[in-house]
Coordinates of C-alpha atoms in Angstrom, one line a residue:
Chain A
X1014 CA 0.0 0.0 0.0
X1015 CA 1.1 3.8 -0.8
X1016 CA 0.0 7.1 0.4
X1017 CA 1.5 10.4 0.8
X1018 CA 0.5 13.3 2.8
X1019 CA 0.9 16.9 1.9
X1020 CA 1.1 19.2 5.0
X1021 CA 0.2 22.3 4.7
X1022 CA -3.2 22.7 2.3
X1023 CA -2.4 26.5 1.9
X1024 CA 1.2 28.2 1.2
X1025 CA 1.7 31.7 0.9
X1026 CA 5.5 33.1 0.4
X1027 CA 6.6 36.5 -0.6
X1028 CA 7.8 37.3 -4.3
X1029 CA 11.5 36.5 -4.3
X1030 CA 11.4 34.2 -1.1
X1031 CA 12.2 30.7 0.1
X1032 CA 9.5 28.1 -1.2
X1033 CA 9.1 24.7 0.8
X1034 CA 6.0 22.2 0.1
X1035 CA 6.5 19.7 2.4
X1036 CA 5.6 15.7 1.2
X1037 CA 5.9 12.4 3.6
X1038 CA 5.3 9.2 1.9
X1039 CA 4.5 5.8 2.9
X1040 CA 5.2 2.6 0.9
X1041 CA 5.3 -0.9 1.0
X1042 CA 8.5 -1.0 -2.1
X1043 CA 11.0 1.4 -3.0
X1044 CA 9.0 4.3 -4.4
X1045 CA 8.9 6.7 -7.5
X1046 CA 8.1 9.6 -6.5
X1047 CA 6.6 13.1 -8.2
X1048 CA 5.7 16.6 -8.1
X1049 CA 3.0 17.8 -10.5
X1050 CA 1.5 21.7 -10.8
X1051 CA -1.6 22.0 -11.2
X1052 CA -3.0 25.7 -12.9
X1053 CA -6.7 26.5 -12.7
X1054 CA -9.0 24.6 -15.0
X1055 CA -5.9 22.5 -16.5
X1056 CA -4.1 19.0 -16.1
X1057 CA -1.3 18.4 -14.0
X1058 CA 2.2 19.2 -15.7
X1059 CA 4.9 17.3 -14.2
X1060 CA 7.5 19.1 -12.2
X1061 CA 10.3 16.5 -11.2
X1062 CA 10.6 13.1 -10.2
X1063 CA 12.2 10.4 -8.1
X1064 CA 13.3 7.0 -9.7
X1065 CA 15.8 6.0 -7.5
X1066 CA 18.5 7.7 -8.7
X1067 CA 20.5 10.7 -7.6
X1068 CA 18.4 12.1 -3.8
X1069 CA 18.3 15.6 -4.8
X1070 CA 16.5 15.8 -7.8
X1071 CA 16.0 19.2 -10.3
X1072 CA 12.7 19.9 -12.1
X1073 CA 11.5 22.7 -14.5
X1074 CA 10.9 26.0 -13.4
X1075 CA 14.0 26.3 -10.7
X1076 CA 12.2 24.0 -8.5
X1077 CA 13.9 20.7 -6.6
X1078 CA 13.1 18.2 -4.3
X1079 CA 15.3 16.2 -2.5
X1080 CA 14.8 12.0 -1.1
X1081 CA 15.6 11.3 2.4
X1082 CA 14.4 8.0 3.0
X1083 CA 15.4 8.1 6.6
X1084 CA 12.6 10.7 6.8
X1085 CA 10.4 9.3 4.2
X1086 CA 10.3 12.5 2.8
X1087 CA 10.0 14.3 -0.8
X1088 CA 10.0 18.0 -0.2
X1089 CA 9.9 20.3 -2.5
X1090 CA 11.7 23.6 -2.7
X1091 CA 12.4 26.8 -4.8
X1092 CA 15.0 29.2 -3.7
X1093 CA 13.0 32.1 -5.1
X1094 CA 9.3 32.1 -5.6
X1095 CA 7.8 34.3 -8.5
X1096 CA 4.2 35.1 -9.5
X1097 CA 4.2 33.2 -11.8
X1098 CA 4.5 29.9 -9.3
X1099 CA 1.0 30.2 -7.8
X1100 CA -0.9 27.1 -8.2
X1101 CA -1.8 23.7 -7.0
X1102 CA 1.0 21.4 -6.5
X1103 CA 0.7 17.8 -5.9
X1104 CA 3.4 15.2 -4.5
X1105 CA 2.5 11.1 -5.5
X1106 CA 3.9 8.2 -5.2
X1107 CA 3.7 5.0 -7.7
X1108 CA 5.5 1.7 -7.6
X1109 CA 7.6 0.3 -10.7
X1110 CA 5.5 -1.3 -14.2
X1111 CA 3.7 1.0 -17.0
X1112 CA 0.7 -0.1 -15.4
X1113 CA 1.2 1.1 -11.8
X1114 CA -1.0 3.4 -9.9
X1115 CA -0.3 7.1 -8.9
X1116 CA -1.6 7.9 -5.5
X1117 CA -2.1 11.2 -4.9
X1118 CA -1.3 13.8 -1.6
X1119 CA -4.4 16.4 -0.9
X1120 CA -2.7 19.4 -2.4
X1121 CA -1.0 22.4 -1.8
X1122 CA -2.1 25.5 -3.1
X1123 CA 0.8 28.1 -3.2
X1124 CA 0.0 31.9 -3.2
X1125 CA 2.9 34.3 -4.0
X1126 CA 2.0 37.7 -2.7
X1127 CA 3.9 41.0 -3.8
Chain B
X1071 CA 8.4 15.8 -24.9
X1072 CA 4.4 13.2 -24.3
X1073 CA 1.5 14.8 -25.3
X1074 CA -1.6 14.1 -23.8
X1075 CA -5.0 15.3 -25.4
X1076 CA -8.0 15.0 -23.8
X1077 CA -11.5 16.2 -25.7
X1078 CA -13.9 18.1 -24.8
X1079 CA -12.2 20.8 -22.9
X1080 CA -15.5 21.2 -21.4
X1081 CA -19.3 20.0 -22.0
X1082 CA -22.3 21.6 -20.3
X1083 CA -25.8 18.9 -21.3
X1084 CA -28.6 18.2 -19.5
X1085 CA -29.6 15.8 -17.1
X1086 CA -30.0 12.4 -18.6
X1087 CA -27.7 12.8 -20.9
X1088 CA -24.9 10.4 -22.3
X1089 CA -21.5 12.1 -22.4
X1090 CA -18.1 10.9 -24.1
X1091 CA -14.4 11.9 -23.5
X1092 CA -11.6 11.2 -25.5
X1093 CA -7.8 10.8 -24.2
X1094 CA -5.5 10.5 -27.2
X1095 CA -1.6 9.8 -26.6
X1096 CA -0.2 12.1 -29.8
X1097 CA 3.5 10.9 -29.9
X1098 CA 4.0 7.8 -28.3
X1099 CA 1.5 4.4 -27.4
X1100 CA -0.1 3.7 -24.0
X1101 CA -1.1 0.1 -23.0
X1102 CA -2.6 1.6 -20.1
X1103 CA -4.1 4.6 -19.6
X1104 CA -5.9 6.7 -16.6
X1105 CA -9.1 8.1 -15.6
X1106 CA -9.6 10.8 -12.7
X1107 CA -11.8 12.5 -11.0
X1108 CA -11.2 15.7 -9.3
X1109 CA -13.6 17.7 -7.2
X1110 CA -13.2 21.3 -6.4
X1111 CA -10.5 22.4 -4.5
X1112 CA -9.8 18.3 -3.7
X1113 CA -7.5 16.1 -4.9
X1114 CA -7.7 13.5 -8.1
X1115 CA -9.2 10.4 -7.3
X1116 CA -8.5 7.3 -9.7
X1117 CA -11.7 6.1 -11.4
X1118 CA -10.1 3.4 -13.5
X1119 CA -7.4 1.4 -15.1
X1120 CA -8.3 1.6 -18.9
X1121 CA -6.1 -1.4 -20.5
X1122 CA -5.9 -1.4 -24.4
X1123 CA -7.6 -4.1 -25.6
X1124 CA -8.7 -6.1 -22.6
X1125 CA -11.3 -4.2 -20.0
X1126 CA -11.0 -2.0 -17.7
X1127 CA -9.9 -1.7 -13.6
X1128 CA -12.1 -0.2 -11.5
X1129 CA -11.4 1.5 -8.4
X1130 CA -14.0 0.1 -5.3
X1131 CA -16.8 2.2 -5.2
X1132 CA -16.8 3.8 -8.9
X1133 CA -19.4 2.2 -11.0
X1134 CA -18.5 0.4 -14.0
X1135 CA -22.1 0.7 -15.6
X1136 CA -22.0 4.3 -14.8
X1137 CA -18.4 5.1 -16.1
X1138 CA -18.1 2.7 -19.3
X1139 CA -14.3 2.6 -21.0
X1140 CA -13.1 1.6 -23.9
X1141 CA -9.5 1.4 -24.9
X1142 CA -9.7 0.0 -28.5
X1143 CA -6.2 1.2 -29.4
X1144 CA -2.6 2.2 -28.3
X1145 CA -3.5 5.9 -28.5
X1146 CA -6.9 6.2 -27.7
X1147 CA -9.0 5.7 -24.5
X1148 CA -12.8 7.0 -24.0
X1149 CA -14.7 7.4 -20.5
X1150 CA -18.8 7.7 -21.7
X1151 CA -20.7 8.9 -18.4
X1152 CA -23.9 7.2 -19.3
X1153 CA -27.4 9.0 -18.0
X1154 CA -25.6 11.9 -16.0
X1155 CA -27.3 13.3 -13.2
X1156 CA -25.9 16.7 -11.5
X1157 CA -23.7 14.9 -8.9
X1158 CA -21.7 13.6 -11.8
X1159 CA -20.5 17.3 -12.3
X1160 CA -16.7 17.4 -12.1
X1161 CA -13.4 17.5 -13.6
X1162 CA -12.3 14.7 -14.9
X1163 CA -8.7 14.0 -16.3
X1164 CA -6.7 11.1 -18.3
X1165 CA -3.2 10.2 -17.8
X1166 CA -1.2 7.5 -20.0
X1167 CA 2.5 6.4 -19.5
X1168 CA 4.5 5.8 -22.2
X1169 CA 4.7 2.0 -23.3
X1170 CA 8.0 1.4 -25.2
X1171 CA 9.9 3.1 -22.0
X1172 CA 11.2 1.7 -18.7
X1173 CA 8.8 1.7 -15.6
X1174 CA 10.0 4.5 -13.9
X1175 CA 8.6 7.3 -16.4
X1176 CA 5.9 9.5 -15.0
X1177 CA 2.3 9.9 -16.1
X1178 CA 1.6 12.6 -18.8
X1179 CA -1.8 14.0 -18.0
X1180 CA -4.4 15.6 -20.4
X1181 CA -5.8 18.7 -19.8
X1182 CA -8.7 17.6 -18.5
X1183 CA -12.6 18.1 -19.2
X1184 CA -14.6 20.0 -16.8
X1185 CA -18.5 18.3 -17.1
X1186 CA -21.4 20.3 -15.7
X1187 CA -24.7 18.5 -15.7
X1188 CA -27.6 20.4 -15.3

């Protein structure tokens, strides 16, 4: 069984500051694990991901997140937020195969004020 | 990079009404693609396993009758809501991996159809 909880429903950062969503993961085998954005009335666009490789792992748009399985966390982070970054973002875990399922976190909705 | 197209972008019908959606993978083939649901302000929720040629998973509680899916080819899945009612209002959204590629690439999602049943 996998699940992953997002704490923190609502973010809001200044322009130009430190962003941190925070994701904790559970999982029965060695996970994959992803960040997707989410903007208003679209599909989710994938920001990075975890496949065992390299811990710290870089995604589009400045952000990255790094593994610590000792924590079994994913968090992700952006040294500078921009206006641009407000949105839904979600953090999921899968197992390995084509046909494995993604479960989902609740969300966190990230508000970048001026 | 995988393109995921997912048609209507958004239908408004009337109660009773039959409604189809289309997820298409453009540039690569999907054994298995991914239906969603997604309430307001909430998380997605998988509906179903679509598998190309063979039928479909179901997640428990999602009604098979209600929520028919065919996957007839490697680039093409459809979700038909059959006699809609109001509390089927939502946004749903596809997903499909990429076939030909190891297991550890990520979902590519559509853009999702927003369904409003009056």
């Amino acid at each position: 069984a996998q699940s992953v909880t997002q704490l923190g429903s609502h973010v809001s950062v200044s322009e130009g500051a430190l962003v941190l969503l925070r994701c904790n993961y559970s999982s029965s085998v060695p996970p994959y694990l992803f960040w997707y954005v989410q903007y208003p009335n679209q599909g989710l666009q994938l920001l990075l991901k975890y496949t065992s490789a390299a811990t710290l792992v870089k995604g589009i748009n400045g952000f990255e997140a790094e593994f610590k399985k000792s924590e079994t966390s994913f968090h992700l982070t952006k040294p500078s937020a921009h206006m641009s970054d407000a949105a839904e973002y979600f953090c999921a875990v899968s197992g390995a195969g084509t046909a494995s399922k993604l479960t989902f976190g609740t969300g966190t909705r990230l508000q970048v004020t001026l | 990079g995988a393109v995921v197209s997912q048609h209507p972008s958004r239908v408004i019908c009337k109660s009773g009404t039959s409604v189809k959606i289309e997820c298409r993978s453009l540039d690569f083939q999907a054994t298995t693609m991914f239906w969603y649901r997604q309430f307001p302000k909430q998380s997605l929720m998988l509906m179903a396993t679509s598998n190309e040629g063979s039928k479909a998973t179901y997640e428990q509680g999602v009604e098979k009758d209600k929520f028919l899916i065919n996957h007839a080819s490697l680039t093409l899945s459809t979700l038909t809501v059959t006699s809609a009612h109001p509390e089927d209002s939502s946004f749903y959204i596809c997903s499909a991996r990429d076939s030909g590629t190891t297991s550890n690439q990520p979902q590519h999602f559509g853009d999702g159809t927003r369904l409003s049943i009056l």
